[in-house]
Amino acid sequence: MNRVLDDALIYEILSVVEEIPEGKVATYGQIARLIGRERNARLVGRVLSMAEFYGSYPCHRVVNHAGRLVPGWSEQKQLLEAEGVSMKNMDHVDIKSYQWHL
DNA sequence: CATGTGACTTCTT
DNA sequence: TAAGAAGCCACAT
């Protein structure tokens, strides 16, 4: 099993991800900053990779700072377009216009 | 134990 | 604005 990461950290991350409104996207760094771990963006990505194991979360609304989608995840593009998020190109979303702001 | 890679960011040249 | 370096965490070799 996987229990390497702190359950508290996972809860915090998933809580924030769950708060992302429909039609908006957030970056790993932004999430990391919200939970007080600005430099731990990598952990956010790792947690999201196994987020489905913990439950159903809108992890498709999370992209990197450049708006690039998750490599090797073809569904993400369709999921975002279905929410009204425009694509910059094949693998990048128009994060400049759809980034989640508090 | 050392190195390198990965759903990453930010600061500095 | 683009490119390089540093920072940080978990995991594979």
Short mmCIF file of N, CA, C and O (backbone and C1' of nucleotides) in Angstrom, two decimals:
data_model
loop_
_atom_site.label_atom_id
_atom_site.label_comp_id
_atom_site.label_asym_id
_atom_site.label_seq_id
_atom_site.Cartn_x
_atom_site.Cartn_y
_atom_site.Cartn_z
N MET A 1 0.84 -1.21 0.00
CA MET A 1 0.00 0.00 0.00
C MET A 1 0.87 1.25 0.00
O MET A 1 2.07 1.20 0.17
N ASN A 2 0.23 2.38 -0.15
CA ASN A 2 0.99 3.63 -0.14
C ASN A 2 0.59 4.45 1.07
O ASN A 2 -0.54 4.79 1.26
N ARG A 3 1.48 4.73 1.90
CA ARG A 3 1.23 5.56 3.07
C ARG A 3 2.45 6.44 3.32
O ARG A 3 2.68 6.88 4.42
N VAL A 4 3.17 6.61 2.27
CA VAL A 4 4.40 7.39 2.41
C VAL A 4 4.09 8.84 2.73
O VAL A 4 4.72 9.45 3.58
N LEU A 5 3.07 9.38 2.06
CA LEU A 5 2.74 10.78 2.29
C LEU A 5 1.85 10.94 3.51
O LEU A 5 1.09 10.04 3.87
N ASP A 6 1.93 12.08 4.15
CA ASP A 6 1.11 12.34 5.32
C ASP A 6 -0.35 12.47 4.93
O ASP A 6 -0.68 13.14 3.96
N ASP A 7 -1.21 11.80 5.69
CA ASP A 7 -2.64 11.86 5.40
C ASP A 7 -3.14 13.30 5.49
O ASP A 7 -4.00 13.71 4.73
N ALA A 8 -2.60 14.06 6.43
CA ALA A 8 -3.02 15.44 6.61
C ALA A 8 -2.72 16.24 5.35
O ALA A 8 -3.54 17.03 4.89
N LEU A 9 -1.56 16.01 4.78
CA LEU A 9 -1.16 16.73 3.57
C LEU A 9 -2.09 16.37 2.42
O LEU A 9 -2.54 17.24 1.68
N ILE A 10 -2.39 15.09 2.29
CA ILE A 10 -3.29 14.65 1.23
C ILE A 10 -4.65 15.29 1.39
O ILE A 10 -5.24 15.78 0.43
N TYR A 11 -5.15 15.32 2.62
CA TYR A 11 -6.45 15.92 2.89
C TYR A 11 -6.46 17.40 2.50
O TYR A 11 -7.40 17.89 1.88
N GLU A 12 -5.40 18.10 2.86
CA GLU A 12 -5.32 19.54 2.55
C GLU A 12 -5.34 19.77 1.04
O GLU A 12 -6.07 20.60 0.53
N ILE A 13 -4.53 19.00 0.35
CA ILE A 13 -4.45 19.15 -1.10
C ILE A 13 -5.78 18.85 -1.78
O ILE A 13 -6.28 19.64 -2.58
N LEU A 14 -6.36 17.72 -1.44
CA LEU A 14 -7.62 17.34 -2.06
C LEU A 14 -8.73 18.33 -1.72
O LEU A 14 -9.61 18.59 -2.53
N SER A 15 -8.67 18.89 -0.52
CA SER A 15 -9.68 19.88 -0.13
C SER A 15 -9.62 21.10 -1.03
O SER A 15 -10.63 21.63 -1.47
N VAL A 16 -8.40 21.53 -1.31
CA VAL A 16 -8.22 22.69 -2.18
C VAL A 16 -8.66 22.36 -3.60
O VAL A 16 -9.37 23.14 -4.24
N VAL A 17 -8.27 21.20 -4.09
CA VAL A 17 -8.63 20.79 -5.45
C VAL A 17 -10.15 20.75 -5.58
O VAL A 17 -10.70 21.15 -6.61
N GLU A 18 -10.79 20.31 -4.55
CA GLU A 18 -12.25 20.20 -4.57
C GLU A 18 -12.90 21.57 -4.64
O GLU A 18 -14.04 21.71 -5.06
N GLU A 19 -12.16 22.60 -4.25
CA GLU A 19 -12.68 23.97 -4.24
C GLU A 19 -12.55 24.66 -5.58
O GLU A 19 -13.10 25.74 -5.79
N ILE A 20 -11.83 24.05 -6.49
CA ILE A 20 -11.65 24.69 -7.80
C ILE A 20 -12.99 24.72 -8.53
O ILE A 20 -13.60 23.67 -8.74
N PRO A 21 -13.45 25.92 -8.89
CA PRO A 21 -14.74 26.06 -9.57
C PRO A 21 -14.72 25.48 -10.98
O PRO A 21 -13.66 25.40 -11.62
N GLU A 22 -15.89 25.13 -11.46
CA GLU A 22 -15.99 24.56 -12.80
C GLU A 22 -15.62 25.62 -13.84
O GLU A 22 -15.95 26.78 -13.69
N GLY A 23 -14.91 25.20 -14.86
CA GLY A 23 -14.51 26.12 -15.91
C GLY A 23 -13.25 26.89 -15.55
O GLY A 23 -12.84 27.81 -16.24
N LYS A 24 -12.62 26.51 -14.43
CA LYS A 24 -11.38 27.17 -14.03
C LYS A 24 -10.28 26.13 -13.83
O LYS A 24 -10.56 24.96 -13.61
N VAL A 25 -9.04 26.58 -13.88
CA VAL A 25 -7.93 25.67 -13.66
C VAL A 25 -6.96 26.27 -12.64
O VAL A 25 -6.90 27.48 -12.48
N ALA A 26 -6.25 25.42 -11.96
CA ALA A 26 -5.29 25.89 -10.96
C ALA A 26 -3.93 25.24 -11.22
O ALA A 26 -3.86 24.20 -11.88
N THR A 27 -2.88 25.86 -10.72
CA THR A 27 -1.54 25.31 -10.91
C THR A 27 -1.09 24.60 -9.64
O THR A 27 -1.61 24.86 -8.56
N TYR A 28 -0.12 23.75 -9.78
CA TYR A 28 0.40 23.00 -8.64
C TYR A 28 0.98 23.96 -7.61
O TYR A 28 0.78 23.80 -6.40
N GLY A 29 1.68 24.96 -8.09
CA GLY A 29 2.29 25.93 -7.19
C GLY A 29 1.25 26.68 -6.40
O GLY A 29 1.44 26.99 -5.23
N GLN A 30 0.15 27.00 -7.05
CA GLN A 30 -0.91 27.73 -6.39
C GLN A 30 -1.48 26.89 -5.25
O GLN A 30 -1.67 27.37 -4.14
N ILE A 31 -1.74 25.65 -5.54
CA ILE A 31 -2.26 24.74 -4.53
C ILE A 31 -1.25 24.58 -3.40
O ILE A 31 -1.59 24.63 -2.23
N ALA A 32 0.00 24.40 -3.79
CA ALA A 32 1.05 24.22 -2.80
C ALA A 32 1.12 25.43 -1.89
O ALA A 32 1.29 25.30 -0.68
N ARG A 33 0.93 26.62 -2.47
CA ARG A 33 0.99 27.84 -1.67
C ARG A 33 -0.18 27.92 -0.70
O ARG A 33 -0.04 28.34 0.44
N LEU A 34 -1.34 27.48 -1.16
CA LEU A 34 -2.53 27.54 -0.31
C LEU A 34 -2.43 26.64 0.91
O LEU A 34 -3.02 26.92 1.95
N ILE A 35 -1.68 25.56 0.78
CA ILE A 35 -1.53 24.66 1.92
C ILE A 35 -0.26 24.95 2.71
O ILE A 35 0.12 24.19 3.59
N GLY A 36 0.40 26.05 2.33
CA GLY A 36 1.59 26.44 3.08
C GLY A 36 2.85 25.69 2.69
O GLY A 36 3.78 25.58 3.46
N ARG A 37 2.86 25.14 1.48
CA ARG A 37 4.04 24.41 1.03
C ARG A 37 4.41 24.88 -0.38
O ARG A 37 4.39 24.09 -1.32
N GLU A 38 4.71 26.14 -0.51
CA GLU A 38 4.98 26.74 -1.81
C GLU A 38 6.02 25.97 -2.63
O GLU A 38 5.90 25.87 -3.83
N ARG A 39 7.01 25.43 -1.94
CA ARG A 39 8.08 24.75 -2.67
C ARG A 39 7.81 23.27 -2.90
O ARG A 39 8.65 22.57 -3.41
N ASN A 40 6.65 22.81 -2.48
CA ASN A 40 6.37 21.39 -2.59
C ASN A 40 5.36 21.07 -3.70
O ASN A 40 4.55 20.16 -3.56
N ALA A 41 5.42 21.79 -4.78
CA ALA A 41 4.48 21.59 -5.87
C ALA A 41 4.55 20.15 -6.40
O ALA A 41 3.55 19.58 -6.81
N ARG A 42 5.72 19.58 -6.38
CA ARG A 42 5.88 18.19 -6.88
C ARG A 42 5.03 17.23 -6.09
O ARG A 42 4.45 16.29 -6.63
N LEU A 43 4.93 17.45 -4.80
CA LEU A 43 4.14 16.56 -3.97
C LEU A 43 2.68 16.65 -4.36
O LEU A 43 1.96 15.67 -4.34
N VAL A 44 2.24 17.85 -4.72
CA VAL A 44 0.85 18.04 -5.13
C VAL A 44 0.57 17.14 -6.33
O VAL A 44 -0.43 16.43 -6.37
N GLY A 45 1.47 17.16 -7.28
CA GLY A 45 1.29 16.33 -8.47
C GLY A 45 1.27 14.86 -8.12
O GLY A 45 0.46 14.09 -8.63
N ARG A 46 2.12 14.47 -7.20
CA ARG A 46 2.17 13.06 -6.81
C ARG A 46 0.87 12.65 -6.14
O ARG A 46 0.34 11.57 -6.37
N VAL A 47 0.37 13.53 -5.27
CA VAL A 47 -0.89 13.23 -4.59
C VAL A 47 -2.03 13.12 -5.59
O VAL A 47 -2.86 12.22 -5.52
N LEU A 48 -2.07 14.04 -6.53
CA LEU A 48 -3.13 14.03 -7.53
C LEU A 48 -3.08 12.75 -8.37
O LEU A 48 -4.11 12.25 -8.79
N SER A 49 -1.88 12.25 -8.60
CA SER A 49 -1.76 11.04 -9.41
C SER A 49 -2.48 9.88 -8.75
O SER A 49 -2.97 8.98 -9.41
N MET A 50 -2.56 9.92 -7.43
CA MET A 50 -3.29 8.84 -6.75
C MET A 50 -4.53 9.38 -6.06
O MET A 50 -5.06 8.77 -5.15
N ALA A 51 -5.01 10.52 -6.54
CA ALA A 51 -6.21 11.12 -5.95
C ALA A 51 -7.42 10.23 -6.19
O ALA A 51 -8.30 10.11 -5.34
N GLU A 52 -7.45 9.59 -7.35
CA GLU A 52 -8.58 8.72 -7.67
C GLU A 52 -8.71 7.58 -6.68
O GLU A 52 -9.79 7.07 -6.42
N PHE A 53 -7.58 7.23 -6.10
CA PHE A 53 -7.56 6.16 -5.12
C PHE A 53 -8.27 6.61 -3.84
O PHE A 53 -8.86 5.81 -3.12
N TYR A 54 -8.21 7.89 -3.57
CA TYR A 54 -8.83 8.44 -2.36
C TYR A 54 -10.27 8.88 -2.59
O TYR A 54 -11.02 9.06 -1.65
N GLY A 55 -10.63 9.12 -3.83
CA GLY A 55 -12.00 9.54 -4.11
C GLY A 55 -12.09 10.25 -5.44
O GLY A 55 -11.12 10.30 -6.20
N SER A 56 -13.23 10.84 -5.74
CA SER A 56 -13.41 11.53 -7.01
C SER A 56 -13.15 13.03 -6.85
O SER A 56 -13.93 13.74 -6.21
N TYR A 57 -12.07 13.47 -7.40
CA TYR A 57 -11.72 14.89 -7.33
C TYR A 57 -11.47 15.43 -8.73
O TYR A 57 -11.03 14.69 -9.62
N PRO A 58 -11.74 16.73 -8.94
CA PRO A 58 -11.51 17.35 -10.26
C PRO A 58 -10.04 17.59 -10.53
O PRO A 58 -9.62 18.72 -10.76
N CYS A 59 -9.26 16.55 -10.49
CA CYS A 59 -7.82 16.71 -10.69
C CYS A 59 -7.49 17.12 -12.13
O CYS A 59 -6.38 17.54 -12.42
N HIS A 60 -8.49 17.07 -13.02
CA HIS A 60 -8.22 17.47 -14.41
C HIS A 60 -8.14 18.99 -14.51
O HIS A 60 -7.72 19.52 -15.52
N ARG A 61 -8.58 19.69 -13.44
CA ARG A 61 -8.51 21.16 -13.46
C ARG A 61 -7.17 21.66 -12.94
O ARG A 61 -7.02 22.85 -12.66
N VAL A 62 -6.24 20.77 -12.77
CA VAL A 62 -4.92 21.18 -12.28
C VAL A 62 -3.88 20.96 -13.37
O VAL A 62 -3.74 19.85 -13.89
N VAL A 63 -3.18 22.02 -13.71
CA VAL A 63 -2.13 21.94 -14.73
C VAL A 63 -0.87 22.61 -14.20
O VAL A 63 -0.89 23.20 -13.12
N ASN A 64 0.19 22.55 -14.95
CA ASN A 64 1.42 23.18 -14.46
C ASN A 64 1.39 24.68 -14.75
O ASN A 64 0.46 25.17 -15.38
N HIS A 65 2.38 25.41 -14.30
CA HIS A 65 2.39 26.87 -14.41
C HIS A 65 2.27 27.37 -15.83
O HIS A 65 1.81 28.47 -16.07
N ALA A 66 2.72 26.56 -16.81
CA ALA A 66 2.67 26.96 -18.21
C ALA A 66 1.34 26.59 -18.86
O ALA A 66 1.09 26.91 -20.00
N GLY A 67 0.48 25.91 -18.11
CA GLY A 67 -0.81 25.51 -18.65
C GLY A 67 -0.74 24.20 -19.41
O GLY A 67 -1.71 23.81 -20.05
N ARG A 68 0.37 23.52 -19.33
CA ARG A 68 0.51 22.25 -20.04
C ARG A 68 -0.27 21.16 -19.33
O ARG A 68 -0.24 21.06 -18.11
N LEU A 69 -0.96 20.35 -20.11
CA LEU A 69 -1.76 19.28 -19.52
C LEU A 69 -0.87 18.12 -19.10
O LEU A 69 0.31 18.08 -19.45
N VAL A 70 -1.45 17.21 -18.36
CA VAL A 70 -0.69 16.06 -17.88
C VAL A 70 -0.29 15.18 -19.06
O VAL A 70 -1.15 14.77 -19.84
N PRO A 71 1.00 14.92 -19.20
CA PRO A 71 1.47 14.07 -20.30
C PRO A 71 0.93 12.65 -20.16
O PRO A 71 0.97 12.06 -19.09
N GLY A 72 0.41 12.14 -21.23
CA GLY A 72 -0.10 10.78 -21.20
C GLY A 72 -1.52 10.66 -20.69
O GLY A 72 -1.98 9.59 -20.36
N TRP A 73 -2.23 11.80 -20.61
CA TRP A 73 -3.61 11.76 -20.13
C TRP A 73 -4.52 12.42 -21.19
O TRP A 73 -4.73 13.61 -21.19
N SER A 74 -4.99 11.63 -22.12
CA SER A 74 -5.78 12.15 -23.24
C SER A 74 -7.14 12.69 -22.82
O SER A 74 -7.66 13.62 -23.44
N GLU A 75 -7.74 12.14 -21.78
CA GLU A 75 -9.08 12.56 -21.37
C GLU A 75 -9.12 13.99 -20.84
O GLU A 75 -10.14 14.67 -20.95
N GLN A 76 -8.04 14.43 -20.22
CA GLN A 76 -8.03 15.74 -19.58
C GLN A 76 -8.46 16.84 -20.54
O GLN A 76 -9.22 17.72 -20.17
N LYS A 77 -7.99 16.80 -21.76
CA LYS A 77 -8.33 17.82 -22.75
C LYS A 77 -9.84 17.90 -22.95
O LYS A 77 -10.43 18.98 -22.92
N GLN A 78 -10.47 16.76 -23.12
CA GLN A 78 -11.92 16.73 -23.34
C GLN A 78 -12.68 17.20 -22.11
O GLN A 78 -13.67 17.93 -22.21
N LEU A 79 -12.21 16.80 -20.94
CA LEU A 79 -12.86 17.19 -19.70
C LEU A 79 -12.87 18.71 -19.54
O LEU A 79 -13.87 19.31 -19.14
N LEU A 80 -11.74 19.33 -19.85
CA LEU A 80 -11.63 20.78 -19.71
C LEU A 80 -12.49 21.50 -20.75
O LEU A 80 -13.18 22.47 -20.44
N GLU A 81 -12.45 21.01 -21.97
CA GLU A 81 -13.25 21.64 -23.03
C GLU A 81 -14.73 21.54 -22.70
O GLU A 81 -15.51 22.45 -22.98
N ALA A 82 -15.12 20.44 -22.06
CA ALA A 82 -16.52 20.24 -21.70
C ALA A 82 -16.97 21.27 -20.66
O ALA A 82 -18.15 21.56 -20.53
N GLU A 83 -16.01 21.86 -19.93
CA GLU A 83 -16.33 22.86 -18.92
C GLU A 83 -16.18 24.28 -19.46
O GLU A 83 -16.37 25.25 -18.74
N GLY A 84 -15.79 24.38 -20.71
CA GLY A 84 -15.67 25.70 -21.32
C GLY A 84 -14.27 26.29 -21.29
O GLY A 84 -14.08 27.47 -21.53
N VAL A 85 -13.28 25.46 -20.99
CA VAL A 85 -11.90 25.95 -20.96
C VAL A 85 -11.28 25.81 -22.36
O VAL A 85 -11.22 24.71 -22.89
N SER A 86 -10.85 26.93 -22.91
CA SER A 86 -10.27 26.92 -24.25
C SER A 86 -8.84 26.42 -24.23
O SER A 86 -8.11 26.60 -23.26
N MET A 87 -8.45 25.82 -25.33
CA MET A 87 -7.10 25.29 -25.43
C MET A 87 -6.20 26.22 -26.24
O MET A 87 -6.63 26.81 -27.24
N LYS A 88 -4.97 26.37 -25.77
CA LYS A 88 -4.00 27.20 -26.49
C LYS A 88 -3.51 26.42 -27.70
O LYS A 88 -3.37 26.95 -28.78
N ASN A 89 -3.27 25.16 -27.48
CA ASN A 89 -2.90 24.27 -28.57
C ASN A 89 -3.18 22.84 -28.13
O ASN A 89 -3.92 22.62 -27.19
N MET A 90 -2.59 21.90 -28.79
CA MET A 90 -2.84 20.49 -28.50
C MET A 90 -2.65 20.11 -27.03
O MET A 90 -3.52 19.48 -26.43
N ASP A 91 -1.57 20.54 -26.43
CA ASP A 91 -1.26 20.13 -25.06
C ASP A 91 -1.27 21.24 -24.02
O ASP A 91 -0.93 21.03 -22.88
N HIS A 92 -1.67 22.47 -24.46
CA HIS A 92 -1.66 23.57 -23.50
C HIS A 92 -3.01 24.27 -23.44
O HIS A 92 -3.64 24.52 -24.46
N VAL A 93 -3.41 24.60 -22.21
CA VAL A 93 -4.67 25.29 -22.00
C VAL A 93 -4.41 26.80 -21.89
O VAL A 93 -3.31 27.22 -21.55
N ASP A 94 -5.43 27.59 -22.17
CA ASP A 94 -5.27 29.05 -22.08
C ASP A 94 -5.38 29.48 -20.62
O ASP A 94 -6.35 30.10 -20.20
N ILE A 95 -4.34 29.14 -19.86
CA ILE A 95 -4.36 29.40 -18.43
C ILE A 95 -4.42 30.89 -18.10
O ILE A 95 -4.92 31.30 -17.07
N LYS A 96 -3.92 31.70 -19.01
CA LYS A 96 -3.93 33.15 -18.79
C LYS A 96 -5.35 33.66 -18.56
O LYS A 96 -5.57 34.62 -17.84
N SER A 97 -6.31 33.01 -19.18
CA SER A 97 -7.70 33.46 -19.09
C SER A 97 -8.56 32.63 -18.14
O SER A 97 -9.60 33.07 -17.70
N TYR A 98 -8.09 31.43 -17.83
CA TYR A 98 -8.93 30.54 -17.02
C TYR A 98 -8.31 30.13 -15.69
O TYR A 98 -8.85 29.29 -15.00
N GLN A 99 -7.20 30.75 -15.33
CA GLN A 99 -6.59 30.38 -14.05
C GLN A 99 -7.50 30.78 -12.89
O GLN A 99 -8.13 31.83 -12.91
N TRP A 100 -7.56 29.92 -11.90
CA TRP A 100 -8.42 30.12 -10.73
C TRP A 100 -7.84 31.20 -9.82
O TRP A 100 -6.74 31.11 -9.34
N HIS A 101 -8.66 32.22 -9.58
CA HIS A 101 -8.23 33.29 -8.68
C HIS A 101 -9.20 33.39 -7.51
O HIS A 101 -10.41 33.38 -7.71
N LEU A 102 -8.68 33.52 -6.33
CA LEU A 102 -9.53 33.63 -5.16
C LEU A 102 -10.24 34.99 -5.16
O LEU A 102 -11.38 35.08 -4.80
P DC B 1 23.66 6.06 4.55
"O5'" DC B 1 24.36 6.23 3.13
"C5'" DC B 1 25.77 6.07 3.03
"C4'" DC B 1 26.22 6.28 1.60
"C3'" DC B 1 25.69 7.58 1.00
"O3'" DC B 1 26.69 8.16 0.15
"C1'" DC B 1 24.98 5.74 -0.32
P DA B 2 26.53 9.68 -0.39
"O5'" DA B 2 26.38 9.45 -1.96
"C5'" DA B 2 27.43 8.81 -2.67
"C4'" DA B 2 27.12 8.74 -4.15
"C3'" DA B 2 26.65 10.07 -4.74
"O3'" DA B 2 27.15 10.17 -6.06
"C1'" DA B 2 24.96 8.44 -4.99
P DT B 3 27.02 11.52 -6.94
"O5'" DT B 3 26.18 11.05 -8.21
"C5'" DT B 3 25.48 9.80 -8.17
"C4'" DT B 3 24.71 9.60 -9.45
"C3'" DT B 3 24.20 10.89 -10.09
"O3'" DT B 3 24.12 10.71 -11.50
"C1'" DT B 3 22.37 9.64 -9.30
P DG B 4 23.60 11.93 -12.44
"O5'" DG B 4 22.09 11.49 -12.78
"C5'" DG B 4 21.86 10.17 -13.29
"C4'" DG B 4 20.38 9.94 -13.49
"C3'" DG B 4 19.65 11.13 -14.14
"O3'" DG B 4 18.70 10.63 -15.07
"C1'" DG B 4 18.64 10.61 -12.06
P DT B 5 18.07 11.62 -16.14
"O5'" DT B 5 16.51 11.49 -15.77
"C5'" DT B 5 15.93 10.19 -15.67
"C4'" DT B 5 14.60 10.25 -14.94
"C3'" DT B 5 13.68 11.39 -15.44
"O3'" DT B 5 12.41 10.84 -15.73
"C1'" DT B 5 13.81 11.37 -13.08
P DG B 6 11.52 11.69 -16.75
"O5'" DG B 6 10.31 12.05 -15.77
"C5'" DG B 6 9.58 11.02 -15.14
"C4'" DG B 6 8.67 11.59 -14.07
"C3'" DG B 6 7.94 12.86 -14.53
"O3'" DG B 6 6.56 12.77 -14.19
"C1'" DG B 6 9.09 13.23 -12.48
P DA B 7 5.79 12.79 -15.66
"O5'" DA B 7 4.83 14.02 -15.55
"C5'" DA B 7 3.70 13.86 -14.75
"C4'" DA B 7 3.17 15.21 -14.45
"C3'" DA B 7 3.68 15.77 -13.13
"O3'" DA B 7 3.73 17.19 -13.21
"C1'" DA B 7 1.36 15.39 -13.02
P DC B 8 5.19 17.91 -13.65
"O5'" DC B 8 5.31 18.99 -12.52
"C5'" DC B 8 4.25 19.30 -11.62
"C4'" DC B 8 4.63 20.52 -10.83
"C3'" DC B 8 4.73 21.79 -11.67
"O3'" DC B 8 4.06 22.87 -11.03
"C1'" DC B 8 6.71 21.45 -10.43
P DT B 9 3.94 24.27 -11.84
"O5'" DT B 9 4.86 25.24 -10.97
"C5'" DT B 9 5.23 24.83 -9.67
"C4'" DT B 9 5.83 25.93 -8.84
"C3'" DT B 9 5.80 27.35 -9.38
"O3'" DT B 9 5.52 28.25 -8.33
"C1'" DT B 9 8.07 26.62 -9.18
P DT B 10 5.45 29.87 -8.67
"O5'" DT B 10 6.90 30.44 -8.30
"C5'" DT B 10 7.52 30.01 -7.09
"C4'" DT B 10 8.93 30.56 -7.00
"C3'" DT B 10 9.04 32.00 -7.53
"O3'" DT B 10 9.76 32.78 -6.58
"C1'" DT B 10 10.63 30.60 -8.60
P DC B 11 10.01 34.36 -6.87
"O5'" DC B 11 11.59 34.36 -7.07
"C5'" DC B 11 12.41 33.58 -6.20
"C4'" DC B 11 13.86 33.62 -6.64
"C3'" DC B 11 14.34 35.01 -7.08
"O3'" DC B 11 15.66 35.23 -6.59
"C1'" DC B 11 14.64 33.47 -8.84
P DT B 12 16.37 36.67 -6.89
"O5'" DT B 12 17.38 36.29 -8.06
"C5'" DT B 12 18.25 35.18 -7.90
"C4'" DT B 12 19.07 34.96 -9.18
"C3'" DT B 12 19.69 36.24 -9.75
"O3'" DT B 12 21.01 35.93 -10.20
"C1'" DT B 12 18.43 35.15 -11.41
P DT B 13 22.09 37.19 -10.30
"O5'" DT B 13 22.65 37.03 -11.78
"C5'" DT B 13 21.75 36.64 -12.79
"C4'" DT B 13 22.45 35.90 -13.89
"C3'" DT B 13 23.20 36.82 -14.86
"O3'" DT B 13 24.13 36.05 -15.63
"C1'" DT B 13 21.16 36.10 -15.82
P DT C 1 6.76 39.12 -22.12
"O5'" DT C 1 8.21 38.77 -22.69
"C5'" DT C 1 8.54 38.95 -24.07
"C4'" DT C 1 9.69 38.00 -24.41
"C3'" DT C 1 9.44 36.55 -23.97
"O3'" DT C 1 9.86 35.67 -25.00
"C1'" DT C 1 11.44 37.38 -23.01
P DA C 2 9.59 34.14 -24.90
"O5'" DA C 2 11.09 33.56 -24.75
"C5'" DA C 2 12.12 34.05 -25.59
"C4'" DA C 2 13.47 33.52 -25.13
"C3'" DA C 2 13.47 32.04 -24.76
"O3'" DA C 2 14.65 31.43 -25.25
"C1'" DA C 2 14.21 33.31 -22.92
P DA C 3 14.84 29.85 -25.16
"O5'" DA C 3 15.98 29.73 -24.03
"C5'" DA C 3 17.22 30.40 -24.20
"C4'" DA C 3 18.08 30.23 -22.97
"C3'" DA C 3 18.15 28.79 -22.45
"O3'" DA C 3 19.49 28.49 -22.09
"C1'" DA C 3 17.44 30.23 -20.72
P DG C 4 19.92 27.01 -21.58
"O5'" DG C 4 20.42 27.28 -20.07
"C5'" DG C 4 21.27 28.38 -19.80
"C4'" DG C 4 21.55 28.49 -18.31
"C3'" DG C 4 21.70 27.15 -17.60
"O3'" DG C 4 22.83 27.21 -16.73
"C1'" DG C 4 19.95 28.40 -16.58
P DA C 5 23.26 25.99 -15.83
"O5'" DA C 5 22.69 26.44 -14.40
"C5'" DA C 5 22.95 27.77 -13.93
"C4'" DA C 5 22.40 27.93 -12.52
"C3'" DA C 5 22.57 26.68 -11.65
"O3'" DA C 5 22.99 27.06 -10.36
"C1'" DA C 5 20.28 27.27 -11.79
P DA C 6 23.31 25.96 -9.26
"O5'" DA C 6 22.11 26.19 -8.24
"C5'" DA C 6 21.66 27.53 -7.99
"C4'" DA C 6 20.41 27.50 -7.12
"C3'" DA C 6 20.43 26.39 -6.06
"O3'" DA C 6 19.90 26.91 -4.85
"C1'" DA C 6 18.51 26.18 -7.39
P DG C 7 20.11 26.10 -3.52
"O5'" DG C 7 18.61 25.67 -3.21
"C5'" DG C 7 17.58 26.67 -3.30
"C4'" DG C 7 16.20 26.03 -3.17
"C3'" DG C 7 16.17 24.80 -2.25
"O3'" DG C 7 15.22 25.04 -1.22
"C1'" DG C 7 15.07 24.34 -4.31
P DC C 8 15.02 23.95 -0.11
"O5'" DC C 8 13.87 23.16 -0.88
"C5'" DC C 8 12.48 23.33 -0.59
"C4'" DC C 8 11.71 22.09 -0.96
"C3'" DC C 8 12.20 20.86 -0.18
"O3'" DC C 8 11.10 20.19 0.37
"C1'" DC C 8 12.16 20.38 -2.51
P DC C 9 11.31 19.15 1.50
"O5'" DC C 9 10.64 17.87 0.82
"C5'" DC C 9 9.31 17.97 0.34
"C4'" DC C 9 8.96 16.74 -0.46
"C3'" DC C 9 9.45 15.44 0.18
"O3'" DC C 9 8.38 14.53 0.20
"C1'" DC C 9 10.11 15.55 -2.09
P DA C 10 8.58 13.21 1.13
"O5'" DA C 10 8.54 12.07 0.03
"C5'" DA C 10 7.35 11.91 -0.71
"C4'" DA C 10 7.58 11.00 -1.90
"C3'" DA C 10 8.14 9.63 -1.52
"O3'" DA C 10 7.33 8.64 -2.13
"C1'" DA C 10 9.43 10.61 -3.26
P DC C 11 7.62 7.13 -1.80
"O5'" DC C 11 8.34 6.65 -3.14
"C5'" DC C 11 7.78 7.02 -4.40
"C4'" DC C 11 8.69 6.58 -5.53
"C3'" DC C 11 9.30 5.19 -5.32
"O3'" DC C 11 9.20 4.47 -6.53
"C1'" DC C 11 10.99 6.77 -5.79
P DA C 12 9.53 2.88 -6.55
"O5'" DA C 12 10.61 2.76 -7.72
"C5'" DA C 12 10.34 3.34 -8.99
"C4'" DA C 12 11.62 3.34 -9.83
"C3'" DA C 12 12.35 2.00 -9.80
"O3'" DA C 12 12.84 1.70 -11.11
"C1'" DA C 12 13.79 3.73 -9.03
P DT C 13 13.54 0.28 -11.37
"O5'" DT C 13 15.10 0.64 -11.42
"C5'" DT C 13 15.52 1.77 -12.17
"C4'" DT C 13 17.05 1.88 -12.14
"C3'" DT C 13 17.78 0.54 -11.95
"O3'" DT C 13 18.92 0.50 -12.80
"C1'" DT C 13 18.44 2.04 -10.27
#
